[in-house]
Amino acid sequence: MARFLLRRLLWMVPVMTLIALVTFLLMHAAPGGPWDRDTARRRVDSSTEAKLNEQFGLDKPLWRQFIAYMVGDYRDGEWRWGAVGGNLGPSY
């Protein structure tokens, strides 16, 4: 019984990583972006958009964004945990 539970727990790591990867890629494949939600009423100028992209790490390559989301990233002189550390991003 313990061997069965251990095997299931060990399989959980690659399965959850694959689910997170597929979800991450689908969100990036969706049209639009986080700063162009309501284009009819207000527009974000390019300098503000560049600053927001830098703040949230959206200016990095896709593979680096995924690693930062899952494990964490070193920004602004401090380590910011990812999903492994319990940080699932901003809550809406």
Short mmCIF file of C-alpha atoms in Angstrom, two decimals, residues 6-65:
data_model
loop_
_atom_site.label_atom_id
_atom_site.label_comp_id
_atom_site.label_asym_id
_atom_site.label_seq_id
_atom_site.Cartn_x
_atom_site.Cartn_y
_atom_site.Cartn_z
CA LEU A 6 4.58 6.66 -3.11
CA ARG A 7 4.30 5.85 -6.81
CA ARG A 8 1.15 7.98 -7.12
CA LEU A 9 2.78 10.89 -5.31
CA LEU A 10 5.83 10.71 -7.55
CA TRP A 11 3.66 10.67 -10.67
CA MET A 12 1.86 13.76 -9.42
CA VAL A 13 4.91 15.97 -10.11
CA PRO A 14 5.18 15.42 -13.90
CA VAL A 15 1.39 15.39 -14.36
CA MET A 16 0.93 18.71 -12.55
CA THR A 17 3.87 20.21 -14.45
CA LEU A 18 2.37 19.12 -17.76
CA ILE A 19 -1.04 20.56 -16.82
CA ALA A 20 0.57 23.85 -15.82
CA LEU A 21 2.56 23.95 -19.07
CA VAL A 22 -0.49 23.32 -21.25
CA THR A 23 -2.52 25.94 -19.37
CA PHE A 24 0.34 28.45 -19.59
CA LEU A 25 0.73 27.93 -23.34
CA LEU A 26 -3.02 28.19 -23.96
CA MET A 27 -3.16 31.49 -22.06
CA HIS A 28 -0.33 32.86 -24.20
CA ALA A 29 -1.98 31.59 -27.40
CA ALA A 30 -5.22 33.46 -26.65
CA PRO A 31 -5.65 36.71 -28.57
CA GLY A 32 -5.19 40.02 -26.79
CA GLY A 33 -3.12 40.90 -23.81
CA PRO A 34 -3.55 42.03 -20.23
CA TRP A 35 -3.26 45.72 -21.07
CA ASP A 36 -5.73 45.92 -23.98
CA ARG A 37 -8.87 44.81 -22.19
CA ASP A 38 -11.22 47.69 -23.13
CA THR A 39 -9.72 49.45 -26.12
CA ALA A 40 -12.79 51.57 -26.84
CA ARG A 41 -12.71 53.54 -23.57
CA ARG A 42 -9.06 53.89 -22.64
CA ARG A 43 -5.70 53.14 -24.12
CA VAL A 44 -2.43 52.37 -22.40
CA ASP A 45 0.44 54.29 -23.94
CA SER A 46 3.51 52.35 -25.06
CA SER A 47 5.83 53.54 -22.28
CA THR A 48 3.37 52.47 -19.57
CA GLU A 49 2.82 49.15 -21.32
CA ALA A 50 6.58 48.55 -21.52
CA LYS A 51 6.97 49.35 -17.81
CA LEU A 52 4.10 47.01 -16.86
CA ASN A 53 5.54 44.24 -19.05
CA GLU A 54 8.89 44.67 -17.31
CA GLN A 55 7.28 44.70 -13.85
CA PHE A 56 5.37 41.48 -14.45
CA GLY A 57 8.13 39.78 -16.46
CA LEU A 58 6.19 39.70 -19.73
CA ASP A 59 9.18 41.08 -21.63
CA LYS A 60 11.14 37.85 -21.09
CA PRO A 61 11.11 34.80 -23.40
CA LEU A 62 8.25 32.37 -22.97
CA TRP A 63 10.39 29.60 -21.44
CA ARG A 64 11.74 32.02 -18.82
CA GLN A 65 8.23 33.25 -17.97
#
